[in-house]
PDB file of C-alpha atoms in Angstrom:
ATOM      1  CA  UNK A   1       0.000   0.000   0.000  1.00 46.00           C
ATOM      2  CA  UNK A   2       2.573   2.094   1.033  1.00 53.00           C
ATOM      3  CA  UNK A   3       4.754   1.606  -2.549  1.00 54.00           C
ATOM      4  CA  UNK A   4       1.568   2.143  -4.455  1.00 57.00           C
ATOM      5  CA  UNK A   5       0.964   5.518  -2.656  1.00 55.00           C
ATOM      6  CA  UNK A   6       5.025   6.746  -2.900  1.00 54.00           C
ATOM      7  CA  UNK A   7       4.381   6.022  -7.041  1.00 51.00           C
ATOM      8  CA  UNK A   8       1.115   8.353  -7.025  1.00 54.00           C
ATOM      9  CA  UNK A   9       2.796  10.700  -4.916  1.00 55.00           C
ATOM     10  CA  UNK A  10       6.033  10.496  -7.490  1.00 64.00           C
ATOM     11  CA  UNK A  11       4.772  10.876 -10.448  1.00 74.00           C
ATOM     12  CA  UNK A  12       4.630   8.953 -14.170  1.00 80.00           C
ATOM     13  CA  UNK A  13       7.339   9.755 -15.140  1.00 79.00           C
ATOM     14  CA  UNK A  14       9.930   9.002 -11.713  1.00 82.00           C
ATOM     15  CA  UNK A  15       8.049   5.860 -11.772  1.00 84.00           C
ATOM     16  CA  UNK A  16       9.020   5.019 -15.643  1.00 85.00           C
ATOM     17  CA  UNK A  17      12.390   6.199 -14.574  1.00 85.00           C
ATOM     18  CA  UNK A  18      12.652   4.183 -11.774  1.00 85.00           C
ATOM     19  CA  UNK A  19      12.187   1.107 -13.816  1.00 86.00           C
ATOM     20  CA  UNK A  20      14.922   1.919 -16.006  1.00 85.00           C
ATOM     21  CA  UNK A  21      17.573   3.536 -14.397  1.00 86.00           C
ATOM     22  CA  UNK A  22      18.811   3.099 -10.627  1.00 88.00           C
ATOM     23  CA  UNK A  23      16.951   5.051  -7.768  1.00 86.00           C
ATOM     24  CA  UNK A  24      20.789   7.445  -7.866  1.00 88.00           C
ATOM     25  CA  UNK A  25      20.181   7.365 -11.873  1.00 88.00           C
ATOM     26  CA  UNK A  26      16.589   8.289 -11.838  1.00 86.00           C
ATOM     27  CA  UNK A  27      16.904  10.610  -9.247  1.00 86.00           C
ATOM     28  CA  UNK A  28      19.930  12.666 -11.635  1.00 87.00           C
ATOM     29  CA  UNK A  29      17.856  12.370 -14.787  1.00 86.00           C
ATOM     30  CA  UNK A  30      14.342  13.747 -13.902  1.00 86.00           C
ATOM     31  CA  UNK A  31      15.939  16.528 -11.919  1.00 84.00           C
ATOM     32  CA  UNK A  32      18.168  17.564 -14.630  1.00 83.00           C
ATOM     33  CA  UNK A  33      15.874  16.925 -17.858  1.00 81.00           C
ATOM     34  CA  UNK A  34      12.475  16.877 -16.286  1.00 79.00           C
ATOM     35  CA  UNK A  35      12.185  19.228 -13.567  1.00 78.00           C
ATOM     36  CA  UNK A  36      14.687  21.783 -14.154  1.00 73.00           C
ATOM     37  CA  UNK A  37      13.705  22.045 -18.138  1.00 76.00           C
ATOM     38  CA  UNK A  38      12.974  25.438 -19.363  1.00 74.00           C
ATOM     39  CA  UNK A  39       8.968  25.823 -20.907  1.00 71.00           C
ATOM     40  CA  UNK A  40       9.016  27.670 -23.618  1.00 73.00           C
ATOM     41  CA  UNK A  41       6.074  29.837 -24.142  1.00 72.00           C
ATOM     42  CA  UNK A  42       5.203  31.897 -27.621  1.00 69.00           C
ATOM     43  CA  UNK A  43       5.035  35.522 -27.292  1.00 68.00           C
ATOM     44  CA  UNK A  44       1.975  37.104 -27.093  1.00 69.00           C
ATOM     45  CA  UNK A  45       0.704  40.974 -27.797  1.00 69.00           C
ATOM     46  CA  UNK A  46      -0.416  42.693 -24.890  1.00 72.00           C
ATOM     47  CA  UNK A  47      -3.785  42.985 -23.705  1.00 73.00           C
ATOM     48  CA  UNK A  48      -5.939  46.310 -25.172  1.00 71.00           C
ATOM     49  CA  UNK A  49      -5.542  48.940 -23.240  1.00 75.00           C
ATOM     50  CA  UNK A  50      -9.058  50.303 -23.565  1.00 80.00           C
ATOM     51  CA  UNK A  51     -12.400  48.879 -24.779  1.00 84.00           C
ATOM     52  CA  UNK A  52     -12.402  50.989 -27.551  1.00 85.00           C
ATOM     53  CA  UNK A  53      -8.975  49.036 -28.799  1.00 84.00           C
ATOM     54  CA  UNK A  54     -10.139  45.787 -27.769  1.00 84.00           C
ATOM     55  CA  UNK A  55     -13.485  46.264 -30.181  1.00 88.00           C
ATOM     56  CA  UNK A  56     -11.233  47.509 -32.973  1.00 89.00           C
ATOM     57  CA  UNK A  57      -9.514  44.396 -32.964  1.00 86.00           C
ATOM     58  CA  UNK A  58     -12.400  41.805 -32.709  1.00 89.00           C
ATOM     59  CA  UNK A  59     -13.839  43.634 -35.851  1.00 91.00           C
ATOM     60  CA  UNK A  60     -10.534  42.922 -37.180  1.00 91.00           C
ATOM     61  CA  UNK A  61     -10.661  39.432 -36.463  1.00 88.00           C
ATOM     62  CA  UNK A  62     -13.901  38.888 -37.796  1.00 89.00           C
ATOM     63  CA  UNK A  63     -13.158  40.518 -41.130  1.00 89.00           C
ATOM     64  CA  UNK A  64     -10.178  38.454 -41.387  1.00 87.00           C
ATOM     65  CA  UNK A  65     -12.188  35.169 -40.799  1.00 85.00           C
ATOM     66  CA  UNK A  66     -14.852  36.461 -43.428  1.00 84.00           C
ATOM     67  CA  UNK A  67     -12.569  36.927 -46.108  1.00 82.00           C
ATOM     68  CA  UNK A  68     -11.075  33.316 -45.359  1.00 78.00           C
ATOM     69  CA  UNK A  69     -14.397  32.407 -45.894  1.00 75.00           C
ATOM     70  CA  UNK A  70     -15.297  34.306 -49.040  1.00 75.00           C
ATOM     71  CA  UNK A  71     -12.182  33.114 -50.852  1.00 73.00           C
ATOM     72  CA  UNK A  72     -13.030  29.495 -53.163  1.00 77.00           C
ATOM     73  CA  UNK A  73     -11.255  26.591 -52.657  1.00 79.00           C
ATOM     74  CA  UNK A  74     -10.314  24.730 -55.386  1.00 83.00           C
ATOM     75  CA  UNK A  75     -12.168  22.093 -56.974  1.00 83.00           C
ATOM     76  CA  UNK A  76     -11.777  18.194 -56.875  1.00 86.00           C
ATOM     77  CA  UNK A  77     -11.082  16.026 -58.999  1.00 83.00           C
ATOM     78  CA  UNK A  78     -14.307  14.367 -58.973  1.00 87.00           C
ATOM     79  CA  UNK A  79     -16.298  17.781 -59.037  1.00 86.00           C
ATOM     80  CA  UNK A  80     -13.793  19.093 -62.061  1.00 84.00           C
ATOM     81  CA  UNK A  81     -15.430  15.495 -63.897  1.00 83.00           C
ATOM     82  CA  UNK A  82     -18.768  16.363 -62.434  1.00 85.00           C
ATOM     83  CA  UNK A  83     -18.762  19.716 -63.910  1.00 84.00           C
ATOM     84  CA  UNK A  84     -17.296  18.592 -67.233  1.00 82.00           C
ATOM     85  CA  UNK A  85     -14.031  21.062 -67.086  1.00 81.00           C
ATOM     86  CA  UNK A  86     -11.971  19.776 -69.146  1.00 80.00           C
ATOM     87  CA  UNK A  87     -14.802  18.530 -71.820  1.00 84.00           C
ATOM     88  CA  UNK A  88     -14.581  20.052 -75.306  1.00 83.00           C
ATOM     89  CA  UNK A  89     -18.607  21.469 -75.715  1.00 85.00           C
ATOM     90  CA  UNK A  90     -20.180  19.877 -79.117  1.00 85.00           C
ATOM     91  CA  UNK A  91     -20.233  22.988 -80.749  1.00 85.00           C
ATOM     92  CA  UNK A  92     -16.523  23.133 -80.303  1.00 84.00           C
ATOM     93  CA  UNK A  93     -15.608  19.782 -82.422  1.00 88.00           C
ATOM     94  CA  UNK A  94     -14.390  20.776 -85.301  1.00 90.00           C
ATOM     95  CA  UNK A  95     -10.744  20.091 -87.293  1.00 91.00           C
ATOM     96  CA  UNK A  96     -10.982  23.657 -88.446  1.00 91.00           C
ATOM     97  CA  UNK A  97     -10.798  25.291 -84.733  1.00 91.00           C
ATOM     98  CA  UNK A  98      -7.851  23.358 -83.970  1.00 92.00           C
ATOM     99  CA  UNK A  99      -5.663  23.787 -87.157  1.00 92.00           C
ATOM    100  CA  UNK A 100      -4.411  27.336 -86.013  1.00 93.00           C
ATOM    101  CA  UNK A 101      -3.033  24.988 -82.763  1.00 92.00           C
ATOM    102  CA  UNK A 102      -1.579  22.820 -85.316  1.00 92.00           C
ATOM    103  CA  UNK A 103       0.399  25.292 -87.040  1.00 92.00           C
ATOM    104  CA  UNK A 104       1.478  26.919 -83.686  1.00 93.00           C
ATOM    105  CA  UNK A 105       2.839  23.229 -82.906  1.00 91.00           C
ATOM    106  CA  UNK A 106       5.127  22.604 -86.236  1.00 90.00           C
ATOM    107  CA  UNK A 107       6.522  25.765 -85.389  1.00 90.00           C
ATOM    108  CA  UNK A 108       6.804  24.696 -81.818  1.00 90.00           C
ATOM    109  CA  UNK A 109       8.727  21.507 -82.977  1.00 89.00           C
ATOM    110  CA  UNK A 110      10.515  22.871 -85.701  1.00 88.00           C
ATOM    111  CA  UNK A 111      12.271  25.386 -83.031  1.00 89.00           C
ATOM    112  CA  UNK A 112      12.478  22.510 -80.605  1.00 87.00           C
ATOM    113  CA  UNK A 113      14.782  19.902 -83.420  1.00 86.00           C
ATOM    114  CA  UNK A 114      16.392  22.799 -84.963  1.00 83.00           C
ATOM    115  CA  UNK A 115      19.046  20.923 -87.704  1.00 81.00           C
ATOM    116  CA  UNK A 116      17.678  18.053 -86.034  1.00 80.00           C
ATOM    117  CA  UNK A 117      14.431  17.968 -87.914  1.00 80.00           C
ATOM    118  CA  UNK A 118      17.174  16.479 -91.474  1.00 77.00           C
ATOM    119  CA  UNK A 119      19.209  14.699 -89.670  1.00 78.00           C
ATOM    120  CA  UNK A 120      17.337  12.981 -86.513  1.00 75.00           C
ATOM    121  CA  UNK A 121      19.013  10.489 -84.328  1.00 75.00           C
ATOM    122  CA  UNK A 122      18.954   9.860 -80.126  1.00 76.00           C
ATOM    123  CA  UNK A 123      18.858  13.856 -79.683  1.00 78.00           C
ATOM    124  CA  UNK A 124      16.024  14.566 -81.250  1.00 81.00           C
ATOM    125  CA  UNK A 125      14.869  11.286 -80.144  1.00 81.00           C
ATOM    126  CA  UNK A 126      15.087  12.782 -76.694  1.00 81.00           C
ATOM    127  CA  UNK A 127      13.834  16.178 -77.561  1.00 83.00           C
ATOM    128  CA  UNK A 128      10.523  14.583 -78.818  1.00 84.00           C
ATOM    129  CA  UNK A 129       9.789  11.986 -75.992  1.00 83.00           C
ATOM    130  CA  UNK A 130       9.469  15.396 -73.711  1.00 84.00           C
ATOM    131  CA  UNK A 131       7.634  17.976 -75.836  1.00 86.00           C
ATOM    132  CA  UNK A 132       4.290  18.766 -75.796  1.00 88.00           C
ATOM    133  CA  UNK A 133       2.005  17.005 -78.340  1.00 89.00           C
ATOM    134  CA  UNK A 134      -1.261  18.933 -77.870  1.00 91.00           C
ATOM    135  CA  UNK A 135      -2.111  20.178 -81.811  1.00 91.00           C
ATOM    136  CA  UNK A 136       0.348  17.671 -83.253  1.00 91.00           C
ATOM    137  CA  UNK A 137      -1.286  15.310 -86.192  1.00 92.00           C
ATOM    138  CA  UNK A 138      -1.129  11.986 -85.193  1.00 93.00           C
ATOM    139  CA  UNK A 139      -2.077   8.216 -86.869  1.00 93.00           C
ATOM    140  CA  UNK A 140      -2.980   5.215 -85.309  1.00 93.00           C
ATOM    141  CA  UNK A 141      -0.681   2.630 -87.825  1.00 93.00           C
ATOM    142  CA  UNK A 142      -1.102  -0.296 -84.960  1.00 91.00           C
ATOM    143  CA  UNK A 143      -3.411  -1.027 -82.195  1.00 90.00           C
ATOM    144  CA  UNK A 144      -4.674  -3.908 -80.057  1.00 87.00           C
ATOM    145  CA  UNK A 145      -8.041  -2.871 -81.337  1.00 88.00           C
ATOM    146  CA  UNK A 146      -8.274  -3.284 -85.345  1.00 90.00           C
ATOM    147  CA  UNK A 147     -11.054  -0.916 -85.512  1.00 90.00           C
ATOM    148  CA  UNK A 148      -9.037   2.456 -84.243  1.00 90.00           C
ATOM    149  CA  UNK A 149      -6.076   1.717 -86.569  1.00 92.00           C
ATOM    150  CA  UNK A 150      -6.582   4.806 -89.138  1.00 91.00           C
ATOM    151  CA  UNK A 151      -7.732   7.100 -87.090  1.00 92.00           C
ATOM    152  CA  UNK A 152      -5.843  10.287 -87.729  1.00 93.00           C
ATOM    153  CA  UNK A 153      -6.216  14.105 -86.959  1.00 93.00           C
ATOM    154  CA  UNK A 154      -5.087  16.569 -84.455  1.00 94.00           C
ATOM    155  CA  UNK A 155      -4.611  15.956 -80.463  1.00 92.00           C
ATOM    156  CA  UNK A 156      -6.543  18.261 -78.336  1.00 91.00           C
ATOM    157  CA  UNK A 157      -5.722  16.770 -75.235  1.00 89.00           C
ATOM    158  CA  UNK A 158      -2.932  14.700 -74.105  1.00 88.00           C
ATOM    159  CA  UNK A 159      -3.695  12.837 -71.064  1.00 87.00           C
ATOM    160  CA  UNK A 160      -1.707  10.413 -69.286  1.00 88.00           C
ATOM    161  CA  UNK A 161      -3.703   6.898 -70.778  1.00 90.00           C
ATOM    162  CA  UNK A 162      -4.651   8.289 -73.908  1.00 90.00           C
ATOM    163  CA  UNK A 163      -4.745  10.971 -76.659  1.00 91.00           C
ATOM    164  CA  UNK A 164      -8.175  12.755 -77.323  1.00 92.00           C
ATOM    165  CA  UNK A 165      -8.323  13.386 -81.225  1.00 93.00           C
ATOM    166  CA  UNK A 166     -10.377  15.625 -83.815  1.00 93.00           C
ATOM    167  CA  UNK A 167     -10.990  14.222 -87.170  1.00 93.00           C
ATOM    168  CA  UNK A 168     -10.830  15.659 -90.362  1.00 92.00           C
ATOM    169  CA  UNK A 169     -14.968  14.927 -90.217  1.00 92.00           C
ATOM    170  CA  UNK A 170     -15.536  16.473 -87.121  1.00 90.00           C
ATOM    171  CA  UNK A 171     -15.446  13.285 -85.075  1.00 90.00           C
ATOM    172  CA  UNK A 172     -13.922  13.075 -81.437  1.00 91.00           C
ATOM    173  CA  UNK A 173     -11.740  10.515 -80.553  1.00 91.00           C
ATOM    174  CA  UNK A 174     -10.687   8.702 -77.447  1.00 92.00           C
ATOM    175  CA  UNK A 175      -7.386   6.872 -78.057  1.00 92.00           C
ATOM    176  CA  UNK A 176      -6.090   4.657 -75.222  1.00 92.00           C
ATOM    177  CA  UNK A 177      -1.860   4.614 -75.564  1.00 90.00           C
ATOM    178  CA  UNK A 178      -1.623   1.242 -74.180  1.00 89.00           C
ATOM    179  CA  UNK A 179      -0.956  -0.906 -77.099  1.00 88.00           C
ATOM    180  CA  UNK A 180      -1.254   1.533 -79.671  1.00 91.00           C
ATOM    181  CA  UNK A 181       1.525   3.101 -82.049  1.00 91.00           C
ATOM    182  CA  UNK A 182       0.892   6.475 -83.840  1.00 93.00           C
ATOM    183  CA  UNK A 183       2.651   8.473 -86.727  1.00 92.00           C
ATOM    184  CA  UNK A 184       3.465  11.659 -86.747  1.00 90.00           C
ATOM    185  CA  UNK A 185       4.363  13.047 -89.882  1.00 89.00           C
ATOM    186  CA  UNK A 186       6.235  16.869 -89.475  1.00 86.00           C
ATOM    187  CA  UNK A 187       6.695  18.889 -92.685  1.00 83.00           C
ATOM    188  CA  UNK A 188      10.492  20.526 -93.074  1.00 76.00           C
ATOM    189  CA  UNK A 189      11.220  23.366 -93.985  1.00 75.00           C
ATOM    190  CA  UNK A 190      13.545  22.706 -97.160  1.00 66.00           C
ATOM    191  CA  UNK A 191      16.981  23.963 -96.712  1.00 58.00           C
ATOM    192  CA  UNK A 192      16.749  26.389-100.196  1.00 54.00           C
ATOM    193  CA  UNK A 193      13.852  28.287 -98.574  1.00 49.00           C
ATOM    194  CA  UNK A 194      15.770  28.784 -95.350  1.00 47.00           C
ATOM    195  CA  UNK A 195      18.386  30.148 -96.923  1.00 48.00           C
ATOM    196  CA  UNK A 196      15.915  32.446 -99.167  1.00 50.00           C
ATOM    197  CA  UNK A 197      14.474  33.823 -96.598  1.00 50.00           C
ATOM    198  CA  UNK A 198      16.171  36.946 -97.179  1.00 50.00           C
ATOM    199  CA  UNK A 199      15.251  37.256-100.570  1.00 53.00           C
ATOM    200  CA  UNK A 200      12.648  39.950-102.250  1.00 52.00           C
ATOM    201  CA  UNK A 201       9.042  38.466-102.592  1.00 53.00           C
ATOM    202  CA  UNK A 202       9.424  39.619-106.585  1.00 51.00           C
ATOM    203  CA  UNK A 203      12.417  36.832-106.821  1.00 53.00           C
ATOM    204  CA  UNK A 204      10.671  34.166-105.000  1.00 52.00           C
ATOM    205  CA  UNK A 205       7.272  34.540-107.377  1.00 54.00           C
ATOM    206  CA  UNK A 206       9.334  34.416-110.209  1.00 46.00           C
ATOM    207  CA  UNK A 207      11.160  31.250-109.344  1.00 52.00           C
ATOM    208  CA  UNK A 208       7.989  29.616-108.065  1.00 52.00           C
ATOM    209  CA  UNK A 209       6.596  30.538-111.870  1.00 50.00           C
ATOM    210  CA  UNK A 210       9.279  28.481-113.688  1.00 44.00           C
ATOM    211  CA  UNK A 211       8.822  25.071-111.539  1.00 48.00           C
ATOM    212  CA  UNK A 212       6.246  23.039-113.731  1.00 43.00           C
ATOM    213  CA  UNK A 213       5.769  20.713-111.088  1.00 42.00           C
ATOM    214  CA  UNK A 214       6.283  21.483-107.199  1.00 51.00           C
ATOM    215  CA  UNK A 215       8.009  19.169-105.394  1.00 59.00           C
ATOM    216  CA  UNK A 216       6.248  17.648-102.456  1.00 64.00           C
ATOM    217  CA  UNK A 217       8.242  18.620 -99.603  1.00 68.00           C
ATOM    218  CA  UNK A 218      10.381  16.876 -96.983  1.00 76.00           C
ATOM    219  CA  UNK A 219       9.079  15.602 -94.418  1.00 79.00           C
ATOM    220  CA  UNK A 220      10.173  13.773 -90.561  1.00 82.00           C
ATOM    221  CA  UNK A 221       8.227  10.373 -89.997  1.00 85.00           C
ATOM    222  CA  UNK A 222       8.241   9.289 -86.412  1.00 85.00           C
ATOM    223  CA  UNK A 223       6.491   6.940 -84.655  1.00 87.00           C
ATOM    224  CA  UNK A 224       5.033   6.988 -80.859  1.00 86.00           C
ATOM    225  CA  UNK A 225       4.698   3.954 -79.205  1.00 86.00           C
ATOM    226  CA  UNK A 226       2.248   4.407 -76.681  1.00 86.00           C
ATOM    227  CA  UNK A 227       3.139   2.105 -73.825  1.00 84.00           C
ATOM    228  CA  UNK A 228       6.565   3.862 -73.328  1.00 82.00           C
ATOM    229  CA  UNK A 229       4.623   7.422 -73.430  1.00 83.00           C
ATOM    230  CA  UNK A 230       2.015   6.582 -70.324  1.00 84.00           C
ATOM    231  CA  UNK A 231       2.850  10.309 -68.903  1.00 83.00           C
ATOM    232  CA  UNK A 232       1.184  13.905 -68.637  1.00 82.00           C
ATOM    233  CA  UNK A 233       2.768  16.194 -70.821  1.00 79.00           C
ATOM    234  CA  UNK A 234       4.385  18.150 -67.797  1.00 78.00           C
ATOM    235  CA  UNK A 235       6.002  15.088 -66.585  1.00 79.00           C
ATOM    236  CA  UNK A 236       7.375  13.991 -69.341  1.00 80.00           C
ATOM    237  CA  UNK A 237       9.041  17.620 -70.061  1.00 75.00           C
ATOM    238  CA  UNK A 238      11.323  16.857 -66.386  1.00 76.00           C
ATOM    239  CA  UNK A 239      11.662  13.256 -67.372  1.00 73.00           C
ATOM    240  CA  UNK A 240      14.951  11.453 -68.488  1.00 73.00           C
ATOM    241  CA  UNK A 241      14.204   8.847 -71.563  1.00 68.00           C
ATOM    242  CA  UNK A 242      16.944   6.444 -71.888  1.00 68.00           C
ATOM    243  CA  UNK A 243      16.843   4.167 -74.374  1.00 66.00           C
ATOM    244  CA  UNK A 244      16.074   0.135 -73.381  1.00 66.00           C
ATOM    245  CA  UNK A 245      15.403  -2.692 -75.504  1.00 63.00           C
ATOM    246  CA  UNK A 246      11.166  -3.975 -75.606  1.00 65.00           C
ATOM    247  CA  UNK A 247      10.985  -7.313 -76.007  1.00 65.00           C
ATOM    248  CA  UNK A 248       7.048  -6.029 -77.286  1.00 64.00           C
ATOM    249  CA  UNK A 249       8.746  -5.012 -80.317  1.00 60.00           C
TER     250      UNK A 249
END
């Protein structure tokens, strides 16, 4: 009776101690780590001095608190579905509102390869795998599903699982990139117009005038295979590609 009332009258944490250490040992610890320690309070501002201060600052408060109120929090995941964010409206699916992106995007490549675009090889290999492919033209040449290969047109939206595709007739199209390999076909810029750039219009109409028959002109045929390219466009632009062998191939 007597030891149980010595523990209450000790405390938790002499009695934890005391199981531990020796009485000597116990004794030395909680009076120099327990006991003795320092509490730390955080500073405070002073009380008002009047009433007239103290209301000022409850109004204060409260106006603080309503504007953390007022201000919108962002929106889920499953409202963003819900809500159909990211969902291109019907009156909105059409090839000819997207081929302005398109050009923007061959010019966005063609900066991106540079001398690249002629030659290609494992640097514009890597270049590719992390630029952005919304407005690029793309063609399903092989897929697990027979009925989506030839399915070509321009990506509006490049997802992690899939591309989302316009048609030349209007049509939208979900394209999964698991099992699925699509060609991309980028038009160069021939190296006699690049160097005629500087050239007077007058020249250039006359030289276009004595060509019976225009050449059709260069172009850099790559292919995407969609299992290796499972990412979000913003990962993929901080991700490292290195180059494996797929025994899928």
């Amino acid at each position: 009776m007597d030891k149980k009332q010595k523990q209450k009258e000790q405390g938790i944490a002499q009695v934890l101690l005391a199981r531990a250490h020796s009485p000597d040992e116990a004794n030395r610890i909680y009076t120099e780590k327990i006991q003795q320690r320092p509490l730390f309070l955080a500073p405070s501002s002073p009380p008002p001095a009047d009433a007239r201060e103290r209301r000022r600052r409850e109004r204060q408060k409260k106006k603080d608190l309503r504007k953390k109120a007022l201000k919108p929090k962002p929106l889920s995941a499953k409202q963003r579905r819900k809500l159909g964010v990211y969902e291109v409206p019907k009156q909105g699916q059409k090839y000819a509102t997207f081929e302005p992106l398109h050009n923007l995007w061959v010019g966005y490549i063609r900066e991106i390869l540079g001398n690249e675009i002629y030659t290609g090889g494992e640097g514009s290999a890597a270049k590719l795998s992390s630029a952005d492919f919304h407005g690029a033209e793309v063609e399903v040449v092989r897929s697990g599903c027979v009925s989506r290969v030839g399915i070509k047109g321009i990506v509006i939206k490049d997802s992690k699982f899939a591309f989302e595709i316009i048609t030349r007739k209007n049509q939208l199209k979900l394209v999964p990139k698991e099992g699925t390999i699509f060609r991309v076909e980028l038009p160069a810029p021939t190296p006699e117009k690049a160097a005629d750039q500087d050239q007077d219009q007058e020249m250039k109409d006359v030289a276009t005038e004595v060509k019976d028959v225009e050449e059709e002109p260069p172009k850099m045929v790559f292919e995407i295979h969609g299992d290796q390219f499972m990412y979000r466009s913003s990962d993929r632009a901080t991700k490292k590609f290195k180059a494996h062998f797929l025994r899928k191939l």
